[in-house]
Every structure is written in C-alpha cells, then in structure tokens.
Coordinates of C-alpha atoms in Angstrom, one line a residue:
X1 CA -13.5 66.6 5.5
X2 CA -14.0 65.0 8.9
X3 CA -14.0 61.3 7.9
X4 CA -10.6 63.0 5.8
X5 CA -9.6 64.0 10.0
X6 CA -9.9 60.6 11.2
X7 CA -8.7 58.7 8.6
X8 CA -5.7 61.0 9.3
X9 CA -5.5 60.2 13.1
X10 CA -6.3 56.7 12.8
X11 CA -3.0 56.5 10.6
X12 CA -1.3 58.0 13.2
X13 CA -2.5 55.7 16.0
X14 CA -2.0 53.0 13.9
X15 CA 2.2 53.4 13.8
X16 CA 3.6 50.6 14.9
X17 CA 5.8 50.9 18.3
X18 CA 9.7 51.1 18.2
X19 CA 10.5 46.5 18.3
X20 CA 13.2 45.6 20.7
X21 CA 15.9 45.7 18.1
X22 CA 15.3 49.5 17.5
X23 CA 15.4 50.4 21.0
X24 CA 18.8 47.9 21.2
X25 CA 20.1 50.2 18.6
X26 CA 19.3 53.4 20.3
X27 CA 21.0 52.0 23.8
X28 CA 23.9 50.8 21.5
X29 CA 24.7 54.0 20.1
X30 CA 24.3 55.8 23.5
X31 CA 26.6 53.3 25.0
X32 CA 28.9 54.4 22.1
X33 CA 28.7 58.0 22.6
X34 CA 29.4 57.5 26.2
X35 CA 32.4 55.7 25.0
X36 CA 33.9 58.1 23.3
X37 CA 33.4 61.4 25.6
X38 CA 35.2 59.4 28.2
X39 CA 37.9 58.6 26.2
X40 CA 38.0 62.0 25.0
X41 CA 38.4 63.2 28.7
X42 CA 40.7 61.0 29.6
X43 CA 42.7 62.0 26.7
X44 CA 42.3 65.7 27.6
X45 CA 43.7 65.0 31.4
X46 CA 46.5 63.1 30.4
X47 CA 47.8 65.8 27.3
X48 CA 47.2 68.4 30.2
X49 CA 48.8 66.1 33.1
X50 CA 51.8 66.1 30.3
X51 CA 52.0 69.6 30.0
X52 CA 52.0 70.5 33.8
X53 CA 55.1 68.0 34.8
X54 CA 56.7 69.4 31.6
X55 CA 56.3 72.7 33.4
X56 CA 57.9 71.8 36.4
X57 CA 61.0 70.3 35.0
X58 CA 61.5 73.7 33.0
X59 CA 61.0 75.0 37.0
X60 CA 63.3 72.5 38.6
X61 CA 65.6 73.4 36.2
X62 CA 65.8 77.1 36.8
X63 CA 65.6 76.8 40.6
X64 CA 68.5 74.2 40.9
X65 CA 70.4 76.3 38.9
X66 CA 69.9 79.1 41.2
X67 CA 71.1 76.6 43.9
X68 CA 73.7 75.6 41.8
X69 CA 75.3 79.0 41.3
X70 CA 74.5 80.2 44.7
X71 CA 76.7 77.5 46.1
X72 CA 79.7 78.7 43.6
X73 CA 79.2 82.4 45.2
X74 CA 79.3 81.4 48.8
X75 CA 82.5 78.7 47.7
X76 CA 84.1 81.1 45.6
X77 CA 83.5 84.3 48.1
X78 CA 84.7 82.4 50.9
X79 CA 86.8 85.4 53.0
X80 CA 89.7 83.0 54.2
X81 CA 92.4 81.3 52.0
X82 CA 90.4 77.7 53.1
X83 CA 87.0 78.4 50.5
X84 CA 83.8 76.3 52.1
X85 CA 80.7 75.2 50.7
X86 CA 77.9 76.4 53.1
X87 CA 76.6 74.6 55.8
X88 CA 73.2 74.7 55.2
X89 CA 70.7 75.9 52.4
X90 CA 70.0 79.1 55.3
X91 CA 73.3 80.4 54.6
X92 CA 72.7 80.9 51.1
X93 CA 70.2 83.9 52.0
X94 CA 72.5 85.4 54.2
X95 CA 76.7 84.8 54.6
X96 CA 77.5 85.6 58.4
X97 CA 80.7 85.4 57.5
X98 CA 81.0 88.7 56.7
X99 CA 80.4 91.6 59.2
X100 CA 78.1 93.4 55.9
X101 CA 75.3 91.6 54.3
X102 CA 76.0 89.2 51.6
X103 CA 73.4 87.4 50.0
X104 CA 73.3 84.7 47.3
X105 CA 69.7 83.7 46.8
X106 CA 66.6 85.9 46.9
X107 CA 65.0 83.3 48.3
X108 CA 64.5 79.6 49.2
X109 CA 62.6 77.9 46.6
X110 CA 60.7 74.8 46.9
X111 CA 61.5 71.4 44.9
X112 CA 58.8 72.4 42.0
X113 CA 58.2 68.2 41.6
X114 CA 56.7 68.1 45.2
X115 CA 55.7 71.5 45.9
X116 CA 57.7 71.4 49.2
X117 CA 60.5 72.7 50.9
X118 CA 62.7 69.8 51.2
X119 CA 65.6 68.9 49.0
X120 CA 67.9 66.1 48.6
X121 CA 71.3 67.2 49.5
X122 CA 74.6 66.2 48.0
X123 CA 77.6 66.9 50.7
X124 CA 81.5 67.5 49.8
X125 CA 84.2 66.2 52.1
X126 CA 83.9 68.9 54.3
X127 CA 80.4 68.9 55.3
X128 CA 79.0 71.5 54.0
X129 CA 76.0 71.4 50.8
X130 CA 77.8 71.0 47.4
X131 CA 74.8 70.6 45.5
X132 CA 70.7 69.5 45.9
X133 CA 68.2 67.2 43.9
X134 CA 64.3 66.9 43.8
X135 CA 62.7 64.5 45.6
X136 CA 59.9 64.2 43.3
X137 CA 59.5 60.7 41.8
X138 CA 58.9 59.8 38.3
X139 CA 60.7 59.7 35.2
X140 CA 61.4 62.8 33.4
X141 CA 60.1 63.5 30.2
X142 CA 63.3 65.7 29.1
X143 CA 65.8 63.4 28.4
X144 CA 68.5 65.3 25.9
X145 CA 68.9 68.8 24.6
X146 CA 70.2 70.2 27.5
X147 CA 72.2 73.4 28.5
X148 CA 75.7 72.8 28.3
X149 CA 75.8 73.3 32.4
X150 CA 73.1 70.4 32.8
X151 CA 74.8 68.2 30.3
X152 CA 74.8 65.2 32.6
X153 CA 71.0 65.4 33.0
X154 CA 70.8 63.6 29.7
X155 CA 69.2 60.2 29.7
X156 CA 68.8 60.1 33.1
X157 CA 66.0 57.8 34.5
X158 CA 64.8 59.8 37.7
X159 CA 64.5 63.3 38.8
X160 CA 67.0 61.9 41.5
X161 CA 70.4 62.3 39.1
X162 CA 68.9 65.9 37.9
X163 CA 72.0 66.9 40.6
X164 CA 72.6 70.7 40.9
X165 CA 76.0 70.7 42.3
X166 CA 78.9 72.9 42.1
X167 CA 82.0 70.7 42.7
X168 CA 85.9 71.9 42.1
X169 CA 88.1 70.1 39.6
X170 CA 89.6 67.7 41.2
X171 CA 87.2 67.3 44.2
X172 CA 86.4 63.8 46.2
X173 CA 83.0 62.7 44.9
X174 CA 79.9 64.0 46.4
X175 CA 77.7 62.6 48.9
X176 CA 73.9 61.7 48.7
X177 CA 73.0 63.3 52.5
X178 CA 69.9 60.7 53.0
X179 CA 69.8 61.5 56.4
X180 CA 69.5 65.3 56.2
X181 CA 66.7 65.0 53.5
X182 CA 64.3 66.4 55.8
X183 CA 66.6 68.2 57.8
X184 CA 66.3 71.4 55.4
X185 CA 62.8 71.5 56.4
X186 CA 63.6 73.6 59.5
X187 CA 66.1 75.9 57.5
X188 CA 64.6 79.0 56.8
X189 CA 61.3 78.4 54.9
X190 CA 59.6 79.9 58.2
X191 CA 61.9 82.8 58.9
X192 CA 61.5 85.8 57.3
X193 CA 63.3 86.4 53.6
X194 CA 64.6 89.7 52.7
X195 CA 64.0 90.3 48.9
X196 CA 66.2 92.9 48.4
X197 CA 67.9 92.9 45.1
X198 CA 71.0 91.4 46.6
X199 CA 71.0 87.8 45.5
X200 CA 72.5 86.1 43.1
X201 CA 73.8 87.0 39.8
X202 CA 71.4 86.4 36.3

C-alpha cells in the first residue's frame, strides 16, 4: 500500500512543467481576451455616446420651437399697428409693452448641444431677434423626417442651419447676429423666472 503511495506521488512529481510554447499560448489567449473586452467597451460608449446626442437633438428641437413660437406671440401681439420682433431673448419672459403681464416663455432654456445659456441669434431688419440656433458643433445625426415646421432642417450639415425663426412672408432675409452670440449671456439666465402658467401656447 505505501510503495502503491509513492509510486503515486512520484508520478505526480514527475509531470513535466508547462514548455514555453504553452505558456505563449496562455499569454496569447489572455492578450485576446483583453482584446475583445476593450473593444466591447468601446462599442458600449460609442452606442451610448449615439444615444445621448440623439437625445439632445429631440431637445433642441422642442426648445427652439418654443423660441420659435414665442417670437410669433410677441410679433404677432405687438400692441401698435408697427408689429416688432423682441429685442432681446429677456423680453420673451415678460412684454413690458403692456401695462399687465404678458408672458411668452416659461422660461429661458439653454442650447441642449452645449449645456449653456448662449444662443446664436438670427436678427430681422429691424433689430430685434427673429429667430436663434445652437452653437453646438457637430453634424446631426437626424437628417430627414421632419415636422412639417422644421422642414428646412433636412440634410443639413451642422446644428448651425437647425434655425428657429419666425419670419413674415415677404420679409428681408435674416441676419446671423455673430457679434451678439454671447451677448444673451447676460439676459436673464440670472434673474429670477416666474413659472406661472402664463407662457406660451402647447
């Protein structure tokens, strides 16, 4: 039984080590596996990078909107005979034209491609804000089945020509304000907003 034992053990001793092209095996295969969970979190971030700027252009489109039609309010709702576009996006959130309040926006929302309170601003003839853009680079990755409203969104290369404007029939072309791009900045983002539910329509 005990010479049984040893001859046991001695077989066990007497296993021959992993060579050098076993253990190049193993590190292969490691190096292989290492492979493909990287590319498998890249692939994860870049499907989830997708998804979030897909987000924000469903969000910039809403928000200009609101712009967009805010701007038709304060135009259309313009107390003398000569309508105006408002002078700044500040007006929007309260008229003082009018000796009651009169609200178009609920708030002043940030360009959802940059997180911030600036806008590109498009400016009709007479000065005031006809219409605002995001100043987010990139390409967008919506190019066609638009509302009817952003029609002119389609194929469009850069968030730049996503241009919320409300213009007449008729009207002189609108103005890129490049100069004022960072002038909204000191609008009202810092002042307090009243929330009532007084803004604009849908």
């Amino acid at each position: 039984m005990a010479a049984a034992i040893r001859s046991g053990s001695a077989r066990r001793r007497a296993r021959p080590a992993p060579t050098c092209r076993q253990r190049g095996f193993t590190y292969l295969g490691l190096l292989v596996l290492i492979a493909v969970i990287g590319w498998t979190l890249a692939a994860t971030a870049e499907v989830w990078s997708t998804v979030q700027q897909r987000q924000r252009e469903q969000e910039l489109l809403f928000v200009g909107n609101q712009y967009r039609e805010a701007i038709r309010q304060y135009y259309e709702r313009s107390p003398a005979a000569a309508k105006r576009y408002p002078p700044t996006l500040a007006d929007l959130l309260l008229d003082k034209r009018y000796p009651t309040v009169q609200r178009y926006l609920r708030q002043l929302y940030p360009d959802p491609m940059t997180s911030k309170p600036q806008w590109g601003l498009l400016r009709a003839p007479d000065g005031g804000i006809a219409g605002v853009y995001s100043l987010g680079g990139g390409v967008p990755f919506k190019i066609d089945q638009f509302e009817p409203r952003d029609a002119a969104f389609k194929g469009a290369h850069s968030y730049a020509r996503w241009q919320f404007s409300y213009q007449i029939v008729g009207g002189a072309a609108l103005q890129p304000d490049a100069a004022n791009e960072d002038g909204e900045s000191e609008q009202p983002f810092d002042a307090p907003a009243d929330n009532a539910d007084t803004g604009a329509d849908g």
